[in-house]
Coordinates of C-alpha atoms in Angstrom, one line a residue:
M26 CA 0.0 0.1 0.0
S27 CA 2.9 2.4 1.0
Q28 CA 4.5 1.7 -2.4
A29 CA 1.3 2.6 -4.3
R30 CA 1.0 5.7 -2.2
N31 CA 4.6 6.8 -3.0
H32 CA 4.1 6.0 -6.6
G33 CA 1.2 8.3 -6.7
V34 CA 2.9 11.1 -4.7
D35 CA 6.0 10.9 -6.7
H36 CA 4.2 11.2 -10.0
G37 CA 1.4 13.5 -9.0
P38 CA 3.6 16.8 -9.4
I39 CA 5.1 15.6 -12.7
R40 CA 1.8 15.1 -14.5
P41 CA 0.7 18.8 -14.0
F42 CA 4.2 19.8 -15.1
R43 CA 4.0 17.8 -18.2
N44 CA 0.6 19.1 -18.9
R45 CA 1.7 22.8 -18.5
V46 CA 4.7 22.0 -20.9
A47 CA 2.4 20.5 -23.4
G48 CA -0.1 23.2 -23.1
A49 CA 2.5 25.9 -23.6
G50 CA 3.8 24.0 -26.5
A51 CA 0.4 23.9 -28.1
S52 CA -0.1 27.7 -27.3
A53 CA 3.3 28.4 -28.9
R54 CA 2.3 26.5 -32.0
R55 CA -0.9 28.3 -32.2
A56 CA 0.7 31.6 -31.8
V57 CA 3.2 30.9 -34.5
A58 CA 0.5 29.6 -36.8
Q59 CA -1.5 32.8 -36.3
L60 CA 1.6 34.9 -36.8
A61 CA 2.4 33.2 -40.0
V62 CA -1.2 33.7 -41.2
G63 CA -1.3 37.3 -40.5
T64 CA 2.3 38.3 -41.3
P65 CA 2.5 39.9 -44.8
V66 CA 5.5 37.6 -45.8
L67 CA 5.4 38.2 -49.5
P68 CA 5.1 42.1 -49.2
V69 CA 8.0 42.2 -46.7
L70 CA 10.0 40.0 -49.2
V71 CA 9.2 42.4 -52.0
V72 CA 10.5 45.3 -49.8
A73 CA 13.6 43.4 -48.8
L74 CA 14.4 42.7 -52.4
V75 CA 14.0 46.4 -53.3
V76 CA 16.3 47.3 -50.3
S77 CA 18.8 44.7 -51.4
A78 CA 18.9 46.0 -55.1
D79 CA 19.3 49.6 -53.8
V80 CA 22.2 48.6 -51.5
A81 CA 23.8 46.5 -54.1
G82 CA 23.5 49.2 -56.9
G83 CA 23.5 52.3 -54.9
A84 CA 21.2 53.9 -57.5
G85 CA 19.1 55.8 -55.0
M86 CA 16.0 57.2 -56.8
I87 CA 15.9 54.4 -59.3
W88 CA 14.9 51.9 -56.7
L89 CA 13.2 53.8 -53.9
P90 CA 9.8 54.4 -55.8
L91 CA 9.5 50.5 -56.0
L92 CA 9.1 50.3 -52.2
A93 CA 5.4 51.2 -52.8
A94 CA 5.0 47.7 -54.2
G95 CA 5.1 46.4 -50.7
P96 CA 2.0 47.9 -49.2
A97 CA 0.2 47.6 -52.6
L98 CA 0.7 43.7 -52.6
A99 CA -0.2 43.5 -48.9
A100 CA -3.7 44.9 -49.7
T101 CA -4.5 41.7 -51.7
T102 CA -3.3 39.3 -48.9
N103 CA -3.6 41.2 -45.6
G104 CA -5.9 43.4 -43.6
P105 CA -5.4 47.1 -43.1
R106 CA -3.1 46.7 -40.1
G107 CA -0.8 44.4 -42.2
V108 CA -0.8 47.1 -45.1
L109 CA -0.1 49.9 -42.6
W110 CA 2.8 47.9 -41.1
V111 CA 4.5 47.1 -44.4
G112 CA 4.0 50.8 -45.4
F113 CA 5.7 52.0 -42.3
L114 CA 8.5 49.5 -42.8
A115 CA 8.9 50.7 -46.4
A116 CA 8.9 54.3 -45.3
T117 CA 11.4 53.8 -42.6
L118 CA 13.8 51.9 -44.9
G119 CA 13.2 54.5 -47.8
V120 CA 14.4 57.3 -45.4
M121 CA 17.3 55.4 -44.4
L122 CA 18.3 54.5 -48.0
G123 CA 17.6 58.0 -49.1
I124 CA 19.9 59.6 -46.5
R125 CA 22.5 56.9 -47.3
D126 CA 22.4 57.5 -51.0
G127 CA 22.4 61.3 -50.7
V128 CA 19.0 61.9 -52.3
P129 CA 18.0 65.4 -52.3
G130 CA 15.5 66.4 -49.7
R131 CA 12.6 67.4 -52.1
E132 CA 12.9 64.3 -54.1
L133 CA 13.0 62.1 -51.0
I134 CA 9.8 63.8 -49.6
A135 CA 8.2 63.3 -53.0
V136 CA 8.9 59.6 -52.9
L137 CA 7.8 59.3 -49.2
S138 CA 4.6 61.1 -50.0
A139 CA 3.7 58.9 -52.8
L140 CA 4.5 55.9 -50.5
V141 CA 2.2 57.2 -47.9
A142 CA -0.6 57.7 -50.6
V143 CA -0.2 54.2 -51.8
T144 CA -0.2 52.8 -48.3
L145 CA -3.4 54.7 -47.3
A146 CA -5.1 53.6 -50.6
S147 CA -3.9 50.0 -50.1
G148 CA -5.4 50.1 -46.5
L149 CA -8.7 51.4 -47.7
A150 CA -8.8 48.6 -50.5
S151 CA -7.9 46.0 -48.0
A152 CA -10.7 47.0 -45.6
L153 CA -13.2 47.0 -48.5
R154 CA -11.9 43.5 -49.6
G155 CA -12.2 42.2 -46.1
R156 CA -15.9 43.6 -46.0
R157 CA -16.7 41.8 -49.1
E158 CA -15.2 38.6 -48.0
R159 CA -17.4 38.8 -44.8
V160 CA -20.5 39.5 -46.8
L161 CA -19.7 36.6 -49.2
A162 CA -19.1 34.3 -46.2
A163 CA -22.6 35.2 -44.8
V164 CA -24.2 34.7 -48.2
R165 CA -22.6 31.3 -48.5
S166 CA -23.8 30.4 -44.9
V167 CA -27.4 31.4 -45.7
A168 CA -27.2 29.5 -49.1
E169 CA -26.0 26.5 -47.4
T170 CA -28.7 26.7 -44.9
A171 CA -31.3 27.2 -47.5
Q172 CA -29.9 24.2 -49.5
H173 CA -30.1 21.9 -46.5
A174 CA -33.7 22.9 -45.9
L175 CA -34.6 22.6 -49.5
L176 CA -32.4 19.5 -50.6
R177 CA -32.4 17.5 -47.5
P178 CA -29.5 15.2 -46.9
V179 CA -30.3 11.7 -48.3
P180 CA -29.1 8.7 -46.1
S181 CA -27.1 5.9 -47.6
T182 CA -30.0 3.5 -47.1
V183 CA -33.7 4.3 -47.7
G184 CA -36.1 1.4 -47.4
P185 CA -34.7 -1.5 -49.3
F186 CA -32.4 0.6 -51.3
Q187 CA -28.7 1.8 -51.3
V188 CA -28.7 5.5 -52.3
A189 CA -26.2 8.0 -53.2
V190 CA -26.6 11.6 -54.4
R191 CA -24.2 14.1 -56.1
Y192 CA -25.3 17.8 -56.6
S193 CA -23.3 20.7 -58.1
A194 CA -24.7 24.2 -58.6
A195 CA -23.5 26.2 -61.5
A196 CA -23.6 29.3 -59.2
A197 CA -20.6 27.9 -57.3
E198 CA -20.5 31.0 -54.9
A199 CA -24.1 30.5 -53.9
R200 CA -23.9 26.6 -53.9
I201 CA -27.6 26.3 -54.8
G202 CA -29.5 26.0 -58.0
G203 CA -32.7 25.0 -59.7
D204 CA -32.1 21.2 -59.8
L205 CA -34.1 19.3 -57.2
Y206 CA -34.3 15.8 -55.8
A207 CA -35.9 13.9 -53.0
L208 CA -36.2 10.3 -51.9
I209 CA -38.5 9.5 -49.0
P210 CA -40.1 6.3 -47.5
T211 CA -43.8 6.4 -47.4
P212 CA -46.7 4.2 -46.5
H213 CA -46.9 3.3 -50.2
G214 CA -43.3 2.5 -50.5
V215 CA -40.2 4.5 -51.4
R216 CA -40.9 7.4 -53.6
L217 CA -38.4 9.7 -55.3
I218 CA -38.2 12.7 -57.6
V219 CA -35.5 14.3 -59.6
G220 CA -36.4 17.5 -61.6
D221 CA -35.0 20.6 -63.3
V222 CA -36.6 23.9 -63.0
R223 CA -36.4 26.1 -66.2
G224 CA -34.2 29.1 -65.5
K225 CA -31.6 29.9 -62.7
G226 CA -31.3 32.1 -59.6
L227 CA -33.8 32.7 -56.8
P228 CA -36.9 32.4 -58.9
A229 CA -35.8 28.7 -59.8
V230 CA -34.9 28.1 -56.3
G231 CA -38.5 29.2 -55.2
T232 CA -40.1 26.9 -57.8
A233 CA -38.0 24.0 -56.7
A234 CA -38.9 24.6 -53.1
L235 CA -42.7 24.5 -54.2
V236 CA -42.3 21.2 -56.2
L237 CA -40.6 19.5 -53.3
G238 CA -43.0 20.6 -50.8
V239 CA -45.8 19.5 -52.6
F240 CA -44.2 16.1 -53.6
R241 CA -43.4 15.4 -49.9
E242 CA -47.0 15.9 -48.8
A243 CA -48.5 14.1 -51.8
A244 CA -46.1 11.3 -51.6
H245 CA -47.5 10.4 -48.2
D246 CA -51.1 11.1 -48.8
E247 CA -51.7 9.6 -52.3
A248 CA -51.6 5.9 -53.0
D249 CA -51.5 6.3 -56.8
L250 CA -48.3 7.7 -58.1
L251 CA -50.1 9.6 -60.9
A252 CA -52.1 11.3 -58.3
V253 CA -48.9 12.6 -56.7
V254 CA -47.8 14.1 -60.1
D255 CA -51.4 15.6 -60.6
R256 CA -51.0 17.4 -57.4
I257 CA -47.7 18.8 -58.3
E258 CA -49.1 19.8 -61.7
R259 CA -52.1 21.6 -60.0
S260 CA -49.9 23.6 -57.6
L261 CA -47.5 24.7 -60.4
A262 CA -50.5 25.7 -62.7
R263 CA -51.6 28.1 -59.9
N264 CA -48.2 29.5 -59.1
L265 CA -46.1 29.6 -62.3
G266 CA -46.1 32.0 -65.2
H267 CA -47.0 30.9 -68.7
D268 CA -43.3 30.4 -69.7
D269 CA -42.2 28.4 -66.6
F270 CA -42.1 24.7 -66.2
V271 CA -40.3 21.9 -64.4
T272 CA -39.0 18.7 -66.1
A273 CA -39.1 15.8 -63.7
V274 CA -39.1 12.1 -63.2
V275 CA -41.2 10.7 -60.3
A276 CA -40.8 7.1 -59.3
G277 CA -42.0 4.7 -56.6
Y278 CA -41.4 1.2 -55.4
P279 CA -44.8 0.1 -54.2
R280 CA -44.0 -3.6 -53.7
A281 CA -41.1 -5.9 -54.2
G282 CA -39.9 -6.3 -57.8
H283 CA -42.0 -3.4 -59.2
L284 CA -40.7 0.0 -60.1
E285 CA -43.2 2.7 -61.2
V286 CA -41.9 5.6 -63.3
V287 CA -43.6 8.8 -64.5
N288 CA -41.6 10.9 -66.9
C289 CA -42.7 14.6 -67.3
G290 CA -40.5 15.9 -70.1
H291 CA -37.2 14.9 -68.3
N292 CA -34.1 13.0 -69.4
P293 CA -34.8 9.3 -69.4
P294 CA -33.3 7.4 -66.5
L295 CA -30.6 4.7 -66.9
L296 CA -31.3 1.3 -65.8
V297 CA -28.5 -0.9 -64.7
S298 CA -29.3 -4.6 -64.5
A299 CA -27.7 -7.1 -62.1
S300 CA -25.7 -8.5 -65.1
G301 CA -24.3 -5.0 -65.8
S302 CA -26.1 -4.1 -68.9
I303 CA -27.3 -0.6 -69.3
S304 CA -30.4 0.7 -71.0
T305 CA -32.5 3.9 -71.1
V306 CA -36.0 4.0 -69.7
E307 CA -37.8 5.7 -72.5
P308 CA -41.3 6.9 -71.5
A309 CA -44.1 4.7 -72.9
H310 CA -46.4 7.8 -73.0
P311 CA -44.4 11.0 -73.5
A312 CA -45.8 13.8 -71.3
P313 CA -45.1 17.5 -71.2
P314 CA -43.1 19.1 -68.3
L315 CA -44.9 19.9 -65.1
G316 CA -46.7 23.2 -65.5
L317 CA -47.5 22.8 -69.2
R318 CA -50.2 20.2 -69.2
A319 CA -52.9 22.8 -69.8
L320 CA -51.3 23.9 -73.0
T321 CA -50.9 20.5 -74.5
G322 CA -53.7 18.4 -73.1
H323 CA -51.5 15.4 -72.8
T324 CA -51.5 13.5 -69.5
P325 CA -48.5 11.5 -68.2
G326 CA -48.7 7.7 -68.1
L327 CA -47.6 5.3 -65.5
Q328 CA -44.7 2.9 -66.5
V329 CA -44.0 -0.3 -64.5
L330 CA -40.8 -1.9 -64.6
P331 CA -39.3 -5.0 -63.2
F332 CA -36.7 -4.2 -60.6
A333 CA -34.9 -7.1 -59.2
D334 CA -32.1 -7.6 -56.6
G335 CA -28.9 -6.1 -57.9
D336 CA -30.6 -3.7 -60.4
Q337 CA -29.8 0.0 -60.2
L338 CA -31.6 3.1 -61.5
L339 CA -29.7 6.4 -62.2
L340 CA -31.7 9.6 -62.4
Y341 CA -29.9 12.9 -63.5
T342 CA -30.5 16.3 -64.9
D343 CA -29.4 17.8 -68.1
G344 CA -26.5 19.6 -66.5
V345 CA -24.8 16.2 -66.7
T346 CA -25.6 15.2 -70.2
E347 CA -25.2 18.6 -71.6
A348 CA -21.8 19.3 -70.0
R349 CA -19.1 20.1 -72.7
D350 CA -15.5 19.7 -72.8
G351 CA -13.1 22.2 -74.6
G352 CA -13.9 20.7 -78.0
R353 CA -17.7 21.2 -77.3
A354 CA -18.2 17.4 -76.9
F355 CA -21.0 16.3 -74.5
Y356 CA -20.2 14.2 -71.6
P357 CA -21.0 10.6 -72.4
L358 CA -23.0 9.5 -69.3
A359 CA -23.8 6.0 -70.3
E360 CA -20.3 5.2 -71.0
G361 CA -19.1 6.7 -67.9
L362 CA -21.6 4.7 -66.0
R363 CA -20.5 1.6 -67.7
R364 CA -16.9 2.3 -66.6
H365 CA -17.6 3.1 -62.9
V366 CA -20.6 1.1 -62.0
S367 CA -20.1 -1.0 -58.8
H368 CA -22.1 -2.5 -55.9
E369 CA -21.6 0.8 -54.0
P370 CA -23.7 3.7 -55.3
S371 CA -21.6 6.1 -53.5
H372 CA -18.4 4.9 -55.1
T373 CA -20.2 5.0 -58.5
L374 CA -21.4 8.5 -58.2
G375 CA -18.2 9.8 -56.8
A376 CA -16.3 8.4 -59.8
L377 CA -18.9 9.8 -62.3
H378 CA -18.8 13.3 -60.6
D379 CA -15.0 13.4 -60.7
E380 CA -15.0 12.4 -64.3
L381 CA -17.7 14.9 -65.1
L382 CA -15.6 17.8 -63.6
A383 CA -12.5 16.6 -65.4
H384 CA -14.5 16.6 -68.7
V385 CA -15.6 20.2 -68.3
G386 CA -12.3 21.5 -66.9
G387 CA -13.3 21.8 -63.3
R388 CA -16.3 24.2 -63.5
L389 CA -19.8 23.4 -64.5
H390 CA -21.9 25.9 -66.4
D391 CA -25.3 24.4 -65.4
D392 CA -26.7 22.8 -62.3
A393 CA -26.0 19.0 -62.2
A394 CA -27.7 16.4 -60.0
L395 CA -27.3 12.7 -60.0
L396 CA -29.3 10.2 -57.9
L397 CA -28.5 6.5 -57.8
I398 CA -30.5 3.8 -56.2
R399 CA -29.6 0.1 -55.9
K400 CA -31.6 -2.9 -54.7
P401 CA -29.2 -5.2 -52.9
A402 CA -29.9 -8.8 -52.6
A403 CA -32.0 -9.8 -49.5
R404 CA -30.1 -11.7 -47.0
L405 CA -32.0 -14.8 -45.9
T406 CA -31.2 -17.6 -43.4
G407 CA -31.3 -21.2 -44.5
A408 CA -34.9 -21.6 -43.0
E409 CA -36.1 -18.4 -44.5
A410 CA -34.6 -19.3 -47.9
D411 CA -36.5 -22.8 -47.7
A412 CA -39.7 -21.2 -46.8
A413 CA -39.6 -18.3 -49.3
A414 CA -41.6 -19.0 -52.5
P415 CA -40.8 -17.2 -55.8
E416 CA -43.1 -14.4 -56.3
T417 CA -45.2 -14.4 -59.5
S418 CA -47.0 -11.3 -60.8
V419 CA -48.3 -9.9 -64.0
L420 CA -46.4 -6.8 -65.0
A421 CA -47.6 -4.0 -67.2
P422 CA -46.2 -4.2 -70.6
V423 CA -42.7 -2.6 -70.6
P424 CA -41.5 -0.9 -73.9
E425 CA -38.1 -2.2 -75.2
A426 CA -35.4 -0.2 -73.7
K427 CA -33.3 1.8 -76.0
C428 CA -29.6 1.6 -75.6
C429 CA -27.8 4.7 -74.6
P430 CA -25.4 6.4 -77.0

């Protein structure tokens, strides 16, 4: 017992000392990091180069005016304090060099006056730049909050499906656009929507919010998928202008092995079978975009597809298929999907998204959304497998799928 007590007494004072040393080291590292971030290293280096050139050449007035490059450069990288500090350093060194080189008083005063003017102007520019950066950061924060409220995060598993989503807004600074998607479990099975609002900016965002709000309510209330589409159509007809519309694909999984699809003027989804073959799901009854039904009189039709274990469905917006490279060539989505398809939707879409950005050179010119669902094989025990009987059902006729280019 005494040994244990001695052990505790001997090491008790050491631990706080070590903690203090570690804390002091961490504080020193933080201070150095903050100093490195706030110190105008490059502007000071420019001033040092000018001073070195003057000392080496002794040319006086030829080099002294270049000291103004220090505070001017500091305005692009530092705050007003950093600019003033570099300006003070440049002015002090300028006076010392002017006296050393025997520069006439009037000429030296003129150089220093120009240096002070550049420093003050650079400090003002730095303050304005900082204000714009703060405003932009606030706008980004609001846009991210709005996006999270509008395009809610989709979990990796929804109902029986593995799910992955990738979204890129063309307005990169705002991080939000007119493409929309949602995938929710309902009493009538998992239901999802991917759409594209005509136009960009805040009006497109407002329309997307309207569509998603109606979809989330109707998907829970309506047993028929066509009734969900009808409610969205009626809401848009009341709230949109004559030239506004939304292309969309609405899908549902009401029972095992059956996938319902309603296409309203949108790009046809890509169906990946368990064997790896890829085909487009062309609409059996083409329908106009949402919001334009009253002008055409055409109503959408319900298409029922077999969707077995291992099958995958990719829904996307035209920002993906209309993305062009430097040679104005469109991105070949079907070929990219064939190259990168895997059993993990997140890996598939991650590779597709990276390839898409590489295709366009890193910056998309239109909003782009990708949503991929996969039906993994059910895991049954031996007894369950023996008891499970093959399901037989009569499917609605499915049109022959046309291969993607």
